[in-house]
PDB file of C-alpha atoms in Angstrom:
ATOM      1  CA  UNK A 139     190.004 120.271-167.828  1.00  0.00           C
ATOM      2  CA  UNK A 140     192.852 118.043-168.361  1.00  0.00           C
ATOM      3  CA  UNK A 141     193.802 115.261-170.998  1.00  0.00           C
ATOM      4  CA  UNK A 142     192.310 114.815-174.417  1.00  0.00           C
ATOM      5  CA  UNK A 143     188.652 113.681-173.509  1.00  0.00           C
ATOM      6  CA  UNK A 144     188.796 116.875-170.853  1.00  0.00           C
ATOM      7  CA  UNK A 145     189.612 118.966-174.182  1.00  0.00           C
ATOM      8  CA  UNK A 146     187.307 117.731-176.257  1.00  0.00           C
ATOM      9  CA  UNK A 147     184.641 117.717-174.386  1.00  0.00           C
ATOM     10  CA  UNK A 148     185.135 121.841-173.306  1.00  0.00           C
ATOM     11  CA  UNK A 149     185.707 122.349-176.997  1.00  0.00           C
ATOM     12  CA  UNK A 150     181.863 120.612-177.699  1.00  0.00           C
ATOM     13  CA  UNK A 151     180.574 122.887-174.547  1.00  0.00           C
ATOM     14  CA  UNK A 152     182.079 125.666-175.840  1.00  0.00           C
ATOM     15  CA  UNK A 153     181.486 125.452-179.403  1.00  0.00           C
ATOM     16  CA  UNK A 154     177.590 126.050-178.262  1.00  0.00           C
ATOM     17  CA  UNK A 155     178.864 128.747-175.899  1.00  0.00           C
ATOM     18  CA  UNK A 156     178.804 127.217-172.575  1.00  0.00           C
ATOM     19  CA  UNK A 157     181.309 128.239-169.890  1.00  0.00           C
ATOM     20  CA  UNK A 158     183.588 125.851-167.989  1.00  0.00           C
ATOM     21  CA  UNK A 159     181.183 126.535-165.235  1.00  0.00           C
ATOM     22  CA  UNK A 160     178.352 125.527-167.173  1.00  0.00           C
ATOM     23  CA  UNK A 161     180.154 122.629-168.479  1.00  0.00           C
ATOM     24  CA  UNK A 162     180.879 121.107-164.735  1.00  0.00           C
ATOM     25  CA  UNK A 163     177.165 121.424-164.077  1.00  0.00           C
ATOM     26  CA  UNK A 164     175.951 119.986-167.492  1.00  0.00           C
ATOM     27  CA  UNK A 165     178.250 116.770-167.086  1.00  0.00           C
ATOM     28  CA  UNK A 166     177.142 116.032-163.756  1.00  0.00           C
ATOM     29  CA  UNK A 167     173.493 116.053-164.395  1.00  0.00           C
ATOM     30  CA  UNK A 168     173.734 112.508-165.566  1.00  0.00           C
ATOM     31  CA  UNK A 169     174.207 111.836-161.504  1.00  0.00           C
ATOM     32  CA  UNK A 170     170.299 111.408-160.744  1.00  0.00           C
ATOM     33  CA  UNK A 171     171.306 107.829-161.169  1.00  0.00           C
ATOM     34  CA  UNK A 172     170.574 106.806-164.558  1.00  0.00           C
ATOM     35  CA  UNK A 173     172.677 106.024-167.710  1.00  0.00           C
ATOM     36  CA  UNK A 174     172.003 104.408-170.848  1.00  0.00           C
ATOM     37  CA  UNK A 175     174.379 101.319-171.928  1.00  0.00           C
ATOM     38  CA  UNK A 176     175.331 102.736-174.815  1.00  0.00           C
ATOM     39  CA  UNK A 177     176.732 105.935-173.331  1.00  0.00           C
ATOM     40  CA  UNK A 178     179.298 103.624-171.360  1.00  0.00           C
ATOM     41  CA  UNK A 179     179.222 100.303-173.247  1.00  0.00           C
ATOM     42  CA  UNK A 180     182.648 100.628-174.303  1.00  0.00           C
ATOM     43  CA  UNK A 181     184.317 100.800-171.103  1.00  0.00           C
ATOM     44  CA  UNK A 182     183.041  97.412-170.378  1.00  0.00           C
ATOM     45  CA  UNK A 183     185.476  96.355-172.398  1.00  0.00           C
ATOM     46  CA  UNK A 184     188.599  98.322-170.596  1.00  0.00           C
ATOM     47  CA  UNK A 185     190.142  96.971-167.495  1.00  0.00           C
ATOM     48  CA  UNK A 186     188.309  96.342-164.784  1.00  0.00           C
ATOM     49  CA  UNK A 187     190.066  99.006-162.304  1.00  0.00           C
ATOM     50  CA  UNK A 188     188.160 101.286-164.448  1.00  0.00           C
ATOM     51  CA  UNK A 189     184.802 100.456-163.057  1.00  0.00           C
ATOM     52  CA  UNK A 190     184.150  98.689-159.438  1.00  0.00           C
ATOM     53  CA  UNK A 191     184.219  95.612-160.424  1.00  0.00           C
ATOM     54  CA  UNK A 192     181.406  93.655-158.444  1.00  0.00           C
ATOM     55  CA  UNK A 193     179.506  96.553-160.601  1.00  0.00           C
ATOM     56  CA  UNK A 194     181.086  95.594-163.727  1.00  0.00           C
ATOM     57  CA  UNK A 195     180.762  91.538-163.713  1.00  0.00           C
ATOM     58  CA  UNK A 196     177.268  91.224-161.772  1.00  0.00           C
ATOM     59  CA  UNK A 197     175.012  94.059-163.136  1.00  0.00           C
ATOM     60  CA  UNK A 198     176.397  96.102-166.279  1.00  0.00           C
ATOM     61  CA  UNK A 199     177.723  93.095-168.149  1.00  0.00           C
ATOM     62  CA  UNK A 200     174.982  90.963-167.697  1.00  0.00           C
ATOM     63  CA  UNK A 201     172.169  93.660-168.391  1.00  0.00           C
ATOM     64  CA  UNK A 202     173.871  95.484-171.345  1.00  0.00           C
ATOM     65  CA  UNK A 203     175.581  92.669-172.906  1.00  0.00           C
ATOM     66  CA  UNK A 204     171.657  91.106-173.058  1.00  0.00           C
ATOM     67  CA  UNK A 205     170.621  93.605-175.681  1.00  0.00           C
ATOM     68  CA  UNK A 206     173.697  95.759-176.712  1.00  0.00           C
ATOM     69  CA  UNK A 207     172.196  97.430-179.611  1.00  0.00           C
ATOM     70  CA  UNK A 208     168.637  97.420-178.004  1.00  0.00           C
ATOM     71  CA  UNK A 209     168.015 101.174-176.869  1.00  0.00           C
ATOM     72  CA  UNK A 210     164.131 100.845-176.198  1.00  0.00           C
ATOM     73  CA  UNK A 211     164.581  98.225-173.841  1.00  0.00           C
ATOM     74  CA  UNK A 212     164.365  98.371-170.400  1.00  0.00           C
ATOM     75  CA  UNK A 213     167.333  96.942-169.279  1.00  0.00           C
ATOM     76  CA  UNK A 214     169.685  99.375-171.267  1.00  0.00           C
ATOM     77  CA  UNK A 215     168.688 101.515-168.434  1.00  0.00           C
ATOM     78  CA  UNK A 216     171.125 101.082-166.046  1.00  0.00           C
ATOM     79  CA  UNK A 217     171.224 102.814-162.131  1.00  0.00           C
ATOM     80  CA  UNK A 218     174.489 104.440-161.442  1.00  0.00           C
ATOM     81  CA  UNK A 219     176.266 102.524-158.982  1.00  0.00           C
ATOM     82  CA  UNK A 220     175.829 102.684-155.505  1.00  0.00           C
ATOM     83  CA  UNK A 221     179.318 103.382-155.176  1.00  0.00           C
ATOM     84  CA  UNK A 222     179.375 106.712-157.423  1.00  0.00           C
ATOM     85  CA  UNK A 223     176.038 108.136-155.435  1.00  0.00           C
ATOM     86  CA  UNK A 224     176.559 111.124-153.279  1.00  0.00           C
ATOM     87  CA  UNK A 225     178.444 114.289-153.968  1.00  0.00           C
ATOM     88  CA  UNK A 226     181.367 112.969-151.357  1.00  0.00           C
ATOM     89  CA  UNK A 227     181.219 109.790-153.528  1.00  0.00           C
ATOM     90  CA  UNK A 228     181.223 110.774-156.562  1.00  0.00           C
ATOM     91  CA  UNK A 229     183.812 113.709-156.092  1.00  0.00           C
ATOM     92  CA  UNK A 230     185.871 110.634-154.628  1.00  0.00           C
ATOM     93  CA  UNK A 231     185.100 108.210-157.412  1.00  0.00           C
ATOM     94  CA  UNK A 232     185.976 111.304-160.620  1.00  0.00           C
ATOM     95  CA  UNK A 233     189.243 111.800-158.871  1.00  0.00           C
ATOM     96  CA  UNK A 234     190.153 108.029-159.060  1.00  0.00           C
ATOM     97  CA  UNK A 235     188.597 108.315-162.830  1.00  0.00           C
ATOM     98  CA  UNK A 236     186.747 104.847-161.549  1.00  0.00           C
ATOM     99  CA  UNK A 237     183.513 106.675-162.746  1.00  0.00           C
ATOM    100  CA  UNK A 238     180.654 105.179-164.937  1.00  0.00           C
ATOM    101  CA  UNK A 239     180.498 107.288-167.501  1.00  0.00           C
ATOM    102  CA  UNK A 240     184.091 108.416-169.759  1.00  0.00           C
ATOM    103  CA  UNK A 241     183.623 111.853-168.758  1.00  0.00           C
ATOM    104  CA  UNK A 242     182.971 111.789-165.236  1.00  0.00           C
ATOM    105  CA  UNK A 243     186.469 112.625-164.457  1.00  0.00           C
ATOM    106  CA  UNK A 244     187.172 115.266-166.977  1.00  0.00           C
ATOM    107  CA  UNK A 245     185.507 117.924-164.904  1.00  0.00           C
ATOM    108  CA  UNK A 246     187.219 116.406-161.351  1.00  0.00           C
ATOM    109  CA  UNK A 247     190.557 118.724-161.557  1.00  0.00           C
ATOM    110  CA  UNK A 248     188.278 121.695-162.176  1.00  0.00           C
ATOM    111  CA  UNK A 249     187.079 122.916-159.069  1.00  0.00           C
ATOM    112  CA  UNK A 250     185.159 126.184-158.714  1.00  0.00           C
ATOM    113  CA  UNK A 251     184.130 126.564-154.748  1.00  0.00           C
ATOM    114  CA  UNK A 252     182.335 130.142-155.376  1.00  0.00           C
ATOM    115  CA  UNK A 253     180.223 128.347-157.713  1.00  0.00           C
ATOM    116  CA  UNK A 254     179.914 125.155-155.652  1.00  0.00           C
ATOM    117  CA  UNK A 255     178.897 126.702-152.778  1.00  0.00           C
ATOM    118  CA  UNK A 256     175.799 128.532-154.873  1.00  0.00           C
ATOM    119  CA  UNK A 257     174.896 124.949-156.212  1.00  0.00           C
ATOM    120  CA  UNK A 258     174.704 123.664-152.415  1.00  0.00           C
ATOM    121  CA  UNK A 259     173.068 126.616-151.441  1.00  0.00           C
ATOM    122  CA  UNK A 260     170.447 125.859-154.375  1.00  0.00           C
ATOM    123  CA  UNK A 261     169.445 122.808-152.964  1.00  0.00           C
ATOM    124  CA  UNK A 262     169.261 123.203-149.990  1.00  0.00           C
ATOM    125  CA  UNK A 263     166.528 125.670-150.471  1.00  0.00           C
ATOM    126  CA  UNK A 264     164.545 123.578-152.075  1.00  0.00           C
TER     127      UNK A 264
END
């Protein structure tokens, strides 16, 4: 893990023993499609190459801006973009760090194909 998010974030995961392994697979659990504005709502504010940008001006900064400090409400529930759905997507969209969430590139330069190839085999079992 690279840069000083990628660092700080393995040095969280690891301070409550996970491995980098176990780190990659944590992170990307957030990709069943749903985030909370406040775990992103200050990358609204950062250019807009940082986010798609249709995404960013028509649905998070009308929704989150709505109720910014409003956690219960509904619409601080935000779907992932279409855009960052899909393992081939989202793989894409880390390595361009145009993710959602600020961590959804950290894990993108580590890449662990014994262990990726378990995951896949996972689910495709069922």
């Amino acid at each position: 893990l690279q840069g000083r998010l990628g660092q700080a974030h393995s040095a969280n995961f690891a301070a409550k023993g996970f491995t980098p392994e176990e780190l990659v697979i944590l992170s990307g659990a957030y990709s069943i499609g749903k985030a909370h504005c406040f775990s992103f709502n200050d990358r609204l504010t950062e250019p807009n190459s940082e986010i798609n940008a249709n995404y960013h001006d028509n649905v998070l900064n009308k929704t989150c801006y709505a109720a910014p400090n409003e956690t219960t409400l509904a619409n601080n529930i935000r779907d992932i973009d279409v855009a960052t759905l899909g393992p081939r997507r989202q793989r894409s969209t880390r390595r361009s760090t145009r993710g959602l969430l600020p961590h959804s590139s950290v894990a993108a330069p580590l890449r662990r194909p014994p262990l990726l190839a378990i995951l896949r085999g996972d689910r495709e079992r069922g």
